[in-house]
Coordinates of N, CA, C and O in Angstrom, one line a residue:
T20 N -209.5 75.5 205.7 CA -208.8 74.8 205.9 C -208.8 74.3 204.4 O -209.6 74.6 203.7
R21 N -207.4 73.5 203.5 CA -208.0 74.0 201.8 C -208.5 72.9 202.0 O -209.3 72.3 200.7
L22 N -208.6 71.6 202.8 CA -209.4 71.0 202.2 C -211.4 70.7 202.5 O -212.0 70.2 201.7
D23 N -211.6 71.9 203.6 CA -212.9 72.7 203.5 C -213.1 73.0 201.9 O -214.5 72.7 201.4
Q24 N -212.3 74.1 201.8 CA -212.2 74.7 200.8 C -212.5 73.4 199.3 O -213.2 74.2 198.6
S25 N -211.8 72.4 199.1 CA -211.9 71.3 198.6 C -213.8 70.7 198.2 O -214.0 70.8 197.2
R26 N -213.7 70.9 199.5 CA -214.8 70.1 199.7 C -216.3 71.2 199.0 O -217.2 70.8 198.4
T27 N -215.8 71.8 199.3 CA -216.6 73.5 198.9 C -217.3 73.5 197.3 O -218.3 73.8 196.9
T28 N -216.6 74.1 196.7 CA -215.7 73.2 195.8 C -216.6 72.2 194.5 O -217.0 72.6 193.4
T29 N -216.0 71.5 195.2 CA -216.8 69.9 194.9 C -218.2 70.0 195.1 O -218.6 70.0 193.8
A30 N -218.2 70.2 196.1 CA -220.1 70.1 196.5 C -220.6 71.6 195.2 O -221.9 71.0 194.8
S31 N -219.8 72.4 195.2 CA -220.7 73.7 194.3 C -220.6 73.0 192.9 O -221.4 73.3 192.1
A32 N -219.5 72.5 192.2 CA -219.3 71.6 190.8 C -220.6 70.6 190.2 O -220.8 70.6 189.8
V33 N -220.3 69.8 191.9 CA -221.5 69.2 191.6 C -223.2 69.0 191.4 O -223.5 69.0 190.1
W34 N -223.4 70.4 191.6 CA -224.5 71.2 192.2 C -224.5 71.7 191.1 O -226.0 71.2 190.7
S35 N -223.9 72.5 190.7 CA -224.2 73.2 188.8 C -224.1 72.3 187.7 O -224.8 72.3 186.6
I36 N -222.8 70.6 188.1 CA -223.8 69.5 186.9 C -225.6 69.0 187.0 O -226.4 69.1 185.9
A37 N -225.9 68.5 187.9 CA -226.9 67.8 188.6 C -228.0 69.3 188.2 O -228.8 68.7 186.9
R38 N -227.8 70.9 188.5 CA -228.6 72.1 187.9 C -229.0 71.8 186.6 O -229.7 72.1 185.8
N39 N -227.8 71.9 185.8 CA -227.1 72.0 184.1 C -228.5 71.1 183.7 O -228.7 71.0 182.0
R40 N -227.8 69.9 184.1 CA -228.3 68.9 183.4 C -229.9 68.4 183.5 O -230.5 68.3 182.6
T41 N -229.9 69.2 184.8 CA -231.6 68.7 184.6 C -232.5 70.2 183.5 O -233.6 69.9 183.2
I42 N -232.1 71.0 183.8 CA -232.2 71.5 182.3 C -232.1 71.3 181.8 O -233.6 71.7 180.6
Y43 N -231.1 71.4 181.3 CA -230.6 70.3 179.6 C -232.0 69.1 179.4 O -231.7 69.8 178.2
V44 N -231.8 68.4 180.4 CA -233.0 66.8 180.0 C -234.5 67.7 179.6 O -235.1 67.1 179.0
D45 N -234.8 68.4 180.9 CA -236.0 68.7 180.6 C -236.7 69.8 178.8 O -237.2 69.6 178.6
A46 N -235.8 70.5 178.3 CA -235.9 71.5 177.1 C -235.5 70.5 176.7 O -236.8 70.8 175.9
R47 N -234.8 68.9 176.6 CA -235.1 68.0 175.5 C -236.3 67.3 175.7 O -236.6 66.8 174.9
A48 N -237.2 67.1 176.6 CA -237.7 66.4 177.4 C -239.2 67.2 175.8 O -239.8 66.5 175.3
R49 N -239.2 67.7 176.1 CA -239.6 69.4 175.8 C -239.6 69.5 174.3 O -241.1 69.4 173.6
L50 N -238.4 69.4 173.3 CA -238.9 69.8 172.6 C -238.9 68.0 171.5 O -239.5 67.5 170.8
L51 N -238.4 67.3 172.2 CA -239.1 65.9 171.8 C -240.2 65.6 171.8 O -241.2 64.8 171.1
A52 N -241.1 66.4 172.5 CA -242.3 66.0 172.5 C -243.2 66.6 172.0 O -244.0 66.3 171.1
R53 N -242.2 68.2 171.4 CA -242.9 68.7 169.9 C -242.8 68.2 168.8 O -243.7 68.1 168.0
K54 N -241.5 67.0 169.0 CA -241.5 67.0 167.8 C -242.2 66.0 167.4 O -243.0 64.5 166.1
Q55 N -242.5 65.2 168.5 CA -243.5 63.9 168.6 C -245.0 64.5 167.8 O -245.6 63.7 167.1
A56 N -244.7 65.7 168.6 CA -246.3 66.3 167.6 C -246.1 66.7 166.5 O -247.4 68.0 165.7
R57 N -245.4 66.5 165.8 CA -244.8 67.0 164.1 C -245.1 67.7 164.2 O -244.3 68.6 163.1
E58 N -243.9 68.7 164.9 CA -243.3 70.1 164.9 C -241.9 70.8 164.3 O -241.4 68.8 164.6
D59 N -241.9 70.9 163.7 CA -239.8 71.4 163.5 C -238.9 72.0 164.1 O -239.4 72.9 164.9
I60 N -238.9 71.4 164.9 CA -238.1 71.2 166.3 C -236.3 72.1 165.0 O -235.5 72.2 166.7
S61 N -235.7 71.5 164.4 CA -235.1 71.6 164.2 C -234.0 73.4 164.6 O -233.0 74.0 164.9
A62 N -234.6 74.6 164.1 CA -234.3 75.8 164.6 C -234.3 76.0 166.2 O -233.3 76.7 166.6
A63 N -235.2 75.0 167.3 CA -235.1 75.5 167.7 C -234.2 74.5 168.6 O -234.3 75.2 170.2
V64 N -234.0 73.7 168.5 CA -233.0 72.8 169.0 C -231.6 73.7 168.8 O -230.6 73.5 170.1
D65 N -231.1 74.4 168.1 CA -229.5 75.5 168.0 C -229.8 76.1 169.0 O -228.6 76.6 169.6
R66 N -231.2 76.9 168.1 CA -231.5 78.1 169.2 C -231.4 77.9 170.9 O -231.0 78.7 171.6
D67 N -232.6 76.4 171.6 CA -232.6 76.4 173.2 C -231.3 75.5 173.6 O -231.4 75.3 174.2
L68 N -231.7 73.9 172.3 CA -231.2 73.5 173.5 C -229.7 73.1 173.8 O -228.7 72.8 174.1
R69 N -228.7 73.6 172.4 CA -227.4 73.9 172.2 C -226.8 74.4 173.1 O -225.7 74.1 173.7
P70 N -227.3 76.1 173.7 CA -226.3 76.5 175.0 C -226.8 76.1 176.1 O -225.8 75.5 177.0
L71 N -228.0 74.5 176.4 CA -228.3 74.4 177.6 C -227.1 72.9 177.6 O -226.7 72.6 178.6
A72 N -227.1 72.6 176.8 CA -225.9 71.5 175.9 C -224.4 71.7 176.5 O -223.6 71.8 177.5
E73 N -224.1 73.0 175.8 CA -222.6 73.9 176.8 C -222.6 73.8 177.7 O -221.6 73.5 178.5
N74 N -223.9 75.0 178.5 CA -223.5 74.6 179.8 C -223.8 73.8 180.3 O -222.4 73.9 181.5
Y75 N -224.0 72.4 179.8 CA -224.1 71.8 181.3 C -222.7 70.3 180.6 O -222.3 70.0 181.6
L76 N -222.1 70.7 179.6 CA -220.3 70.1 178.9 C -219.1 71.0 179.9 O -218.7 70.4 180.5
G77 N -220.1 72.3 180.0 CA -218.7 73.2 180.8 C -218.8 73.0 182.1 O -217.4 73.0 182.6
S78 N -220.4 72.6 182.6 CA -219.9 72.2 184.3 C -219.5 70.8 184.5 O -218.5 71.0 185.1
L79 N -219.1 69.8 183.2 CA -218.6 68.8 183.3 C -216.8 69.3 183.4 O -216.5 68.7 184.2
D80 N -216.7 70.1 182.2 CA -215.5 70.1 182.5 C -214.8 71.5 183.9 O -214.1 71.6 184.1
K81 N -215.6 71.7 184.1 CA -215.2 72.6 185.3 C -214.7 71.9 185.9 O -214.1 71.8 187.4
V82 N -215.5 70.5 186.7 CA -215.0 69.5 187.6 C -214.7 68.2 186.7 O -212.9 68.4 187.8
V83 N -214.0 68.3 186.6 CA -213.2 67.7 185.2 C -211.9 68.6 186.2 O -210.8 68.1 186.5
A84 N -211.6 69.5 185.3 CA -210.6 70.9 185.4 C -209.9 71.2 187.3 O -208.8 71.1 187.7
H85 N -211.4 71.2 188.0 CA -211.2 70.7 189.7 C -210.5 70.0 190.0 O -209.7 69.8 190.8
A86 N -210.7 68.0 189.6 CA -210.4 67.5 189.8 C -209.1 66.7 189.2 O -208.0 66.7 190.2
E87 N -208.9 68.1 188.3 CA -207.1 67.5 188.1 C -206.5 68.8 188.4 O -205.2 68.1 189.1
A88 N -207.0 69.6 189.0 CA -205.9 70.8 189.8 C -205.8 70.2 191.7 O -204.9 70.0 192.3
L89 N -206.7 69.4 192.1 CA -206.6 68.7 193.1 C -206.2 67.6 193.4 O -205.3 67.6 193.7
L90 N -205.8 67.3 191.4 CA -205.2 65.4 191.7 C -203.2 66.7 191.9 O -202.7 66.0 192.5
A91 N -203.4 67.2 191.1 CA -202.2 68.2 191.1 C -201.4 68.4 191.9 O -200.6 68.3 192.9
R92 N -202.6 69.3 193.3 CA -202.2 69.3 194.2 C -202.1 68.8 195.5 O -200.8 68.6 196.1
I93 N -202.4 67.0 195.5 CA -201.9 65.9 195.8 C -200.8 66.0 196.3 O -200.1 65.3 196.8
E94 N -200.5 66.0 194.7 CA -199.1 65.3 194.1 C -198.6 66.1 194.3 O -197.4 65.6 194.9
A95 N -198.6 67.1 194.6 CA -197.1 68.1 195.1 C -197.7 68.1 196.0 O -196.1 67.9 197.1
D96 N -198.2 67.7 197.9 CA -198.2 67.2 198.6 C -198.1 66.5 198.6 O -196.5 65.5 199.6
T97 N -198.5 64.6 197.9 CA -197.2 64.0 198.0 C -195.7 63.2 197.8 O -195.5 63.3 198.7
A98 N -195.2 64.7 197.0 CA -193.8 64.8 196.7 C -193.4 65.6 197.7 O -192.4 64.9 198.4
V99 N -193.6 66.6 197.8 CA -193.3 66.8 199.7 C -192.7 65.9 200.7 O -191.5 65.9 201.5
I100 N -194.1 65.4 201.0 CA -193.8 64.7 202.6 C -192.7 63.6 201.5 O -192.4 62.6 202.9
T101 N -193.4 62.8 200.8 CA -192.0 61.8 200.5 C -190.3 62.4 200.2 O -189.7 61.8 201.5
S102 N -190.6 63.4 200.3 CA -189.2 64.3 199.9 C -188.0 64.6 201.6 O -187.6 63.9 202.4
T103 N -189.6 64.6 202.4 CA -189.8 64.9 203.8 C -189.0 63.7 204.8 O -188.6 63.1 205.6
S104 N -189.6 63.0 204.0 CA -189.9 61.4 204.8 C -188.5 60.8 204.6 O -187.9 60.2 205.2
Q105 N -188.3 61.1 203.3 CA -186.6 60.4 202.9 C -186.0 61.0 203.7 O -184.4 60.4 204.4
W106 N -185.7 62.4 203.7 CA -184.9 62.5 204.9 C -184.7 62.0 206.1 O -183.8 62.4 206.9
A107 N -186.0 62.6 206.7 CA -186.1 61.9 208.1 C -185.4 60.0 207.9 O -185.0 60.3 209.6
L108 N -185.9 59.6 207.0 CA -185.1 58.1 207.3 C -183.7 58.3 207.2 O -182.8 57.7 207.6
Q109 N -183.3 58.8 206.3 CA -182.1 58.8 205.6 C -181.4 59.5 207.3 O -180.4 59.5 207.7
L110 N -181.4 60.8 207.9 CA -181.1 61.1 209.3 C -180.9 60.3 210.4 O -180.3 60.5 211.3
G111 N -182.6 60.2 210.3 CA -182.7 58.6 211.4 C -181.5 57.3 211.0 O -181.1 56.8 212.3
A112 N -181.2 57.5 210.1 CA -180.6 55.9 209.5 C -178.8 56.3 210.0 O -177.8 55.8 210.1
L113 N -178.4 57.8 209.6 CA -177.1 58.4 210.1 C -177.2 58.0 211.2 O -176.0 58.0 212.2
V114 N -178.4 59.0 212.0 CA -178.6 58.6 213.2 C -178.2 57.5 214.2 O -177.0 56.9 214.8
C115 N -178.9 56.5 213.6 CA -178.5 54.7 213.9 C -176.7 54.0 213.8 O -176.1 53.6 214.5
G116 N -176.5 54.9 212.5 CA -174.8 54.5 212.4 C -174.0 55.3 213.5 O -173.4 53.7 213.7
V117 N -173.9 56.2 212.8 CA -173.5 56.6 214.2 C -173.5 56.4 216.0 O -172.2 55.7 216.3
L118 N -174.8 56.0 216.4 CA -175.1 55.3 217.7 C -174.2 54.4 217.4 O -173.8 53.7 218.4
G119 N -174.4 53.1 216.3 CA -173.9 51.7 216.2 C -172.3 51.8 216.3 O -171.7 50.9 217.7
A120 N -172.0 52.6 215.6 CA -170.3 52.9 215.6 C -169.9 53.6 216.8 O -168.8 53.0 217.2
L121 N -170.6 54.3 217.7 CA -169.9 54.3 218.9 C -170.4 53.3 220.2 O -169.1 52.8 220.9
L122 N -171.2 52.4 220.1 CA -171.8 51.4 220.9 C -170.5 50.7 220.3 O -170.5 50.2 221.6
A123 N -170.6 50.0 219.1 CA -169.2 49.1 218.8 C -167.8 49.9 219.8 O -167.6 48.7 220.4
W124 N -167.4 50.6 219.8 CA -166.3 51.2 220.6 C -166.4 51.1 221.6 O -165.7 50.5 222.8
V125 N -167.8 51.4 222.3 CA -167.3 51.3 223.4 C -167.6 49.8 224.0 O -166.3 49.6 225.2
V126 N -168.1 49.1 223.5 CA -168.5 48.2 223.8 C -167.0 47.2 223.6 O -166.5 46.4 224.3
T127 N -166.2 46.9 222.3 CA -164.4 47.1 222.0 C -163.7 47.5 223.1 O -162.8 46.9 223.8
R128 N -164.0 48.7 223.9 CA -162.8 49.1 224.8 C -163.4 48.7 226.0 O -161.6 48.4 226.4
S129 N -164.3 48.1 226.0 CA -164.3 47.3 227.3 C -164.3 46.6 227.7 O -164.1 45.7 228.6
I130 N -163.8 45.8 226.6 CA -162.9 44.6 226.6 C -161.5 43.9 226.3 O -160.9 43.5 227.1
T131 N -161.8 45.1 225.2 CA -160.0 45.5 225.0 C -158.8 45.9 226.3 O -157.7 45.7 226.6
V132 N -159.8 47.2 226.6 CA -158.8 47.9 227.7 C -158.2 46.6 229.4 O -157.5 46.8 229.3
P133 N -159.5 46.4 229.8 CA -159.0 44.9 230.4 C -158.3 44.6 230.2 O -157.2 43.6 231.1
L134 N -158.2 42.9 228.6 CA -157.2 42.4 228.5 C -155.8 42.8 228.0 O -155.5 42.5 228.6
Q135 N -156.5 44.4 227.7 CA -154.5 44.9 227.5 C -153.8 45.3 228.8 O -152.8 44.5 229.7
Q136 N -154.5 45.2 230.1 CA -154.1 45.0 231.3 C -153.6 44.4 231.7 O -153.2 44.1 232.3
A137 N -154.7 43.2 231.6 CA -154.2 42.1 231.9 C -153.2 41.3 231.6 O -151.9 40.6 231.9
I138 N -152.8 41.2 229.9 CA -151.6 40.9 229.7 C -150.3 41.7 230.2 O -149.1 41.3 230.3
V139 N -150.2 43.7 230.2 CA -149.3 44.4 231.1 C -149.3 43.4 232.7 O -147.9 43.2 232.9
S140 N -150.5 43.4 233.4 CA -150.0 43.0 234.5 C -149.7 41.2 234.6 O -148.6 41.1 235.0
A141 N -149.7 40.2 233.3 CA -149.4 39.1 233.6 C -147.4 39.3 233.3 O -146.9 38.5 233.5
E142 N -147.4 40.3 231.8 CA -146.4 40.2 231.9 C -145.2 40.7 232.4 O -144.0 40.3 233.4
A143 N -145.3 41.7 234.3 CA -144.8 42.4 234.6 C -144.5 40.9 236.0 O -143.7 41.1 237.1
I144 N -145.2 40.1 236.1 CA -145.3 38.5 237.1 C -144.5 38.4 236.2 O -143.7 37.6 237.3
S145 N -144.7 37.7 235.3 CA -144.0 36.6 234.8 C -141.9 37.9 234.6 O -141.1 37.1 235.1
D146 N -142.1 38.6 234.9 CA -140.9 39.7 234.9 C -140.6 39.0 236.5 O -139.5 40.3 237.1
C147 N -140.9 38.8 237.5 CA -140.8 38.7 239.1 C -141.3 40.3 239.7 O -140.6 40.3 240.6
N148 N -142.1 40.9 239.2 CA -142.5 42.0 239.6 C -143.8 41.9 239.9 O -144.7 41.8 240.1
L149 N -143.6 41.6 241.6 CA -144.8 41.4 241.8 C -145.4 42.9 243.0 O -146.6 42.3 243.4
A150 N -145.3 44.2 242.5 CA -145.1 44.7 243.2 C -146.1 45.6 242.2 O -146.6 46.7 243.2
T151 N -146.6 45.2 241.1 CA -148.2 46.2 240.1 C -149.4 45.9 240.7 O -149.1 44.8 240.9
E152 N -149.8 47.4 240.8 CA -151.5 46.7 241.2 C -151.9 47.0 240.1 O -151.3 47.6 239.0
I153 N -152.8 46.2 240.5 CA -153.4 45.5 239.5 C -154.8 46.1 239.7 O -155.4 45.7 240.8
R154 N -156.1 46.3 238.8 CA -156.9 47.7 239.0 C -158.4 46.8 239.0 O -158.4 46.5 237.8
V155 N -159.0 46.5 239.8 CA -159.9 45.0 239.0 C -162.1 46.5 239.0 O -162.1 47.0 240.0
R156 N -162.4 46.7 238.1 CA -163.3 47.0 237.4 C -164.7 45.8 237.2 O -164.6 46.1 236.3
G157 N -166.2 46.5 238.1 CA -167.2 45.5 237.1 C -167.1 44.2 237.1 O -166.2 43.4 238.5
N158 N -167.8 42.8 237.4 CA -168.2 41.8 237.0 C -167.9 41.0 235.9 O -168.5 40.1 236.6
D159 N -167.6 41.6 234.2 CA -168.1 40.7 233.3 C -166.4 39.9 233.8 O -165.7 39.9 234.5
E160 N -166.5 39.2 232.5 CA -165.4 37.7 232.4 C -163.8 39.2 232.7 O -163.1 38.4 233.1
A161 N -163.3 40.1 231.3 CA -163.0 40.6 231.7 C -162.4 41.1 233.6 O -160.8 41.0 234.1
A162 N -163.3 41.3 233.6 CA -163.1 42.0 235.7 C -162.6 40.3 236.1 O -162.0 40.4 237.7
R163 N -163.7 39.2 235.9 CA -162.9 38.6 236.9 C -161.2 37.8 236.4 O -160.6 37.3 237.5
L164 N -160.7 38.0 235.1 CA -159.5 37.4 234.9 C -158.5 38.3 235.8 O -157.5 37.8 236.2
L165 N -159.5 39.6 236.0 CA -157.5 40.8 236.4 C -158.3 40.4 238.1 O -156.7 40.5 239.0
R166 N -159.6 40.4 238.5 CA -159.3 39.6 240.3 C -158.2 38.6 240.0 O -157.6 37.9 241.0
A167 N -158.5 37.4 239.2 CA -157.7 35.8 238.9 C -155.7 36.6 238.5 O -155.3 35.4 240.2
L168 N -155.6 37.8 238.5 CA -154.4 37.9 238.2 C -153.9 38.6 239.5 O -152.7 38.2 240.6
A169 N -154.8 38.9 240.0 CA -154.4 40.1 241.1 C -154.3 39.0 242.6 O -152.8 38.7 243.5
L170 N -154.8 38.1 242.3 CA -155.0 36.8 243.4 C -153.6 35.8 242.7 O -152.8 35.9 244.5
M171 N -153.3 35.8 241.7 CA -152.3 35.4 241.5 C -151.0 35.8 242.3 O -150.5 35.1 242.7
Q172 N -151.1 37.4 241.4 CA -149.9 37.7 242.6 C -149.9 38.0 244.0 O -148.8 37.9 244.4
S173 N -151.0 38.1 244.0 CA -151.1 38.3 246.1 C -150.1 37.1 246.7 O -149.4 36.9 247.1
N174 N -151.1 36.1 245.5 CA -150.3 34.3 246.4 C -148.8 34.4 246.2 O -148.0 34.1 246.6
L175 N -148.1 35.0 244.8 CA -147.4 34.7 244.9 C -145.5 35.5 245.9 O -145.1 35.0 245.7
A176 N -147.0 36.3 245.6 CA -146.0 37.7 246.5 C -145.9 36.9 248.4 O -144.9 36.9 248.8
R177 N -146.5 36.2 248.6 CA -146.8 35.5 249.9 C -145.7 34.4 249.5 O -144.9 34.4 250.5
I178 N -146.2 33.7 248.6 CA -145.4 32.8 248.4 C -143.6 32.7 248.4 O -142.4 32.3 249.9
V179 N -143.2 34.0 247.6 CA -142.1 34.4 247.8 C -141.7 35.1 248.7 O -140.6 34.5 249.8
G180 N -142.5 36.1 250.4 CA -142.1 36.6 251.3 C -141.4 35.3 252.0 O -140.8 35.5 253.0
K181 N -142.1 33.7 252.2 CA -142.3 33.0 252.5 C -140.7 32.3 252.4 O -140.0 31.9 253.7
V182 N -140.8 31.9 251.5 CA -139.4 31.4 250.8 C -138.2 32.3 250.8 O -137.0 32.0 251.8
H183 N -138.7 33.8 250.8 CA -137.0 34.6 251.3 C -137.1 34.5 253.2 O -136.1 33.5 253.7
Q184 N -138.0 34.6 254.0 CA -137.9 34.3 255.3 C -136.8 33.3 255.3 O -136.7 33.2 256.0
T185 N -137.9 32.3 254.8 CA -137.4 30.1 255.5 C -135.3 30.3 254.8 O -134.9 29.8 255.4
S186 N -135.1 31.0 253.7 CA -134.0 31.4 253.2 C -133.1 31.4 254.5 O -132.0 31.3 254.3
E187 N -134.5 33.1 254.8 CA -133.0 33.7 255.7 C -132.4 33.0 257.3 O -131.6 33.1 257.7
S188 N -134.0 32.2 257.1 CA -133.6 31.3 258.4 C -132.7 30.4 259.0 O -132.0 29.8 259.4
V189 N -132.6 29.3 257.1 CA -132.0 28.8 256.7 C -130.5 28.8 257.2 O -129.6 28.7 257.2
A190 N -130.7 30.6 256.0 CA -129.2 30.8 255.9 C -127.9 31.2 257.9 O -127.0 31.2 257.8
T191 N -129.7 31.6 258.7 CA -128.8 31.5 260.0 C -128.2 30.9 260.1 O -127.0 30.2 261.5
A192 N -129.6 29.5 260.4 CA -129.0 28.3 261.3 C -127.9 27.4 260.1 O -127.1 27.6 261.2
S193 N -127.5 27.9 259.0 CA -126.7 26.9 259.0 C -125.0 28.4 259.1 O -124.4 27.4 259.3
A194 N -125.4 29.5 259.5 CA -124.2 30.4 259.7 C -124.1 29.7 261.6 O -122.8 29.5 262.2
Q195 N -124.9 29.2 262.1 CA -124.9 28.9 263.2 C -124.2 28.1 263.3 O -123.2 27.1 264.0
I196 N -124.8 27.0 262.4 CA -124.5 25.6 262.5 C -122.8 25.8 262.1 O -121.6 24.8 262.3
A197 N -122.1 26.7 260.7 CA -121.1 26.2 260.6 C -120.2 26.6 261.1 O -119.5 26.6 262.2
Q198 N -120.6 28.1 262.9 CA -120.1 28.5 263.5 C -120.1 27.6 265.0 O -118.9 27.1 265.5
G199 N -120.4 26.9 264.9 CA -120.7 25.8 265.8 C -119.3 24.9 265.6 O -118.2 24.4 266.4
N200 N -119.3 24.3 263.9 CA -118.4 23.8 263.7 C -117.6 24.3 263.9 O -115.8 23.0 263.9
N201 N -116.9 24.7 263.1 CA -115.8 25.7 263.5 C -115.3 25.5 265.5 O -114.2 25.6 265.0
D202 N -116.1 26.1 266.3 CA -115.9 25.7 267.8 C -115.6 24.7 268.2 O -114.6 24.5 268.9
L203 N -116.3 23.7 267.4 CA -115.9 22.2 268.0 C -115.1 21.8 267.3 O -114.0 21.2 268.3
S204 N -113.6 22.0 265.9 CA -113.2 21.1 265.5 C -111.7 22.1 266.3 O -110.9 22.0 266.0
S205 N -112.1 24.0 265.8 CA -110.5 24.4 267.3 C -110.7 23.9 268.9 O -109.0 23.7 269.4
R206 N -111.5 22.9 268.8 CA -111.4 22.3 270.6 C -111.2 21.0 270.4 O -110.3 20.7 271.0
T207 N -111.4 20.4 268.9 CA -110.5 19.2 269.1 C -109.1 19.3 268.5 O -107.9 20.0 268.3

């Protein structure tokens, strides 16, 4: 994987730095020992030590370049992950918004439809129409209201039926009394 390759490259670059540093430090120590022995080392510094220092610094530059490349890859990967995460969050927000709107619509309909039915039923009852069917579904407050309206409609229909029956009985009795009065007045 890229991570394993990066670790291998980093380990190789660090090993190269350590090796080149050891070679440079050892050569410098030998030249310093010669200088302390009062030898002229100026030509040896340019000829022997300078290439070793350049190798050492070059290995440091390779580590810096590798770190910069690794950082650039990490930044690119982070940008891709950030972009993907932003799209996922936006999509999630959109889905939540749609689901929220749908839930609000369902809840609103669960309230307004039964209330509208209650209004229609109450208006029918107020117009003396006691034959309208009131359908009740559920156990919520709107269903309880519709049940109460259905019970009121049923009770009113029963009362109206009794009043109608009683008025027919009164009318029959009144007719019989009137007939009886007519019979009685014709005899006298």
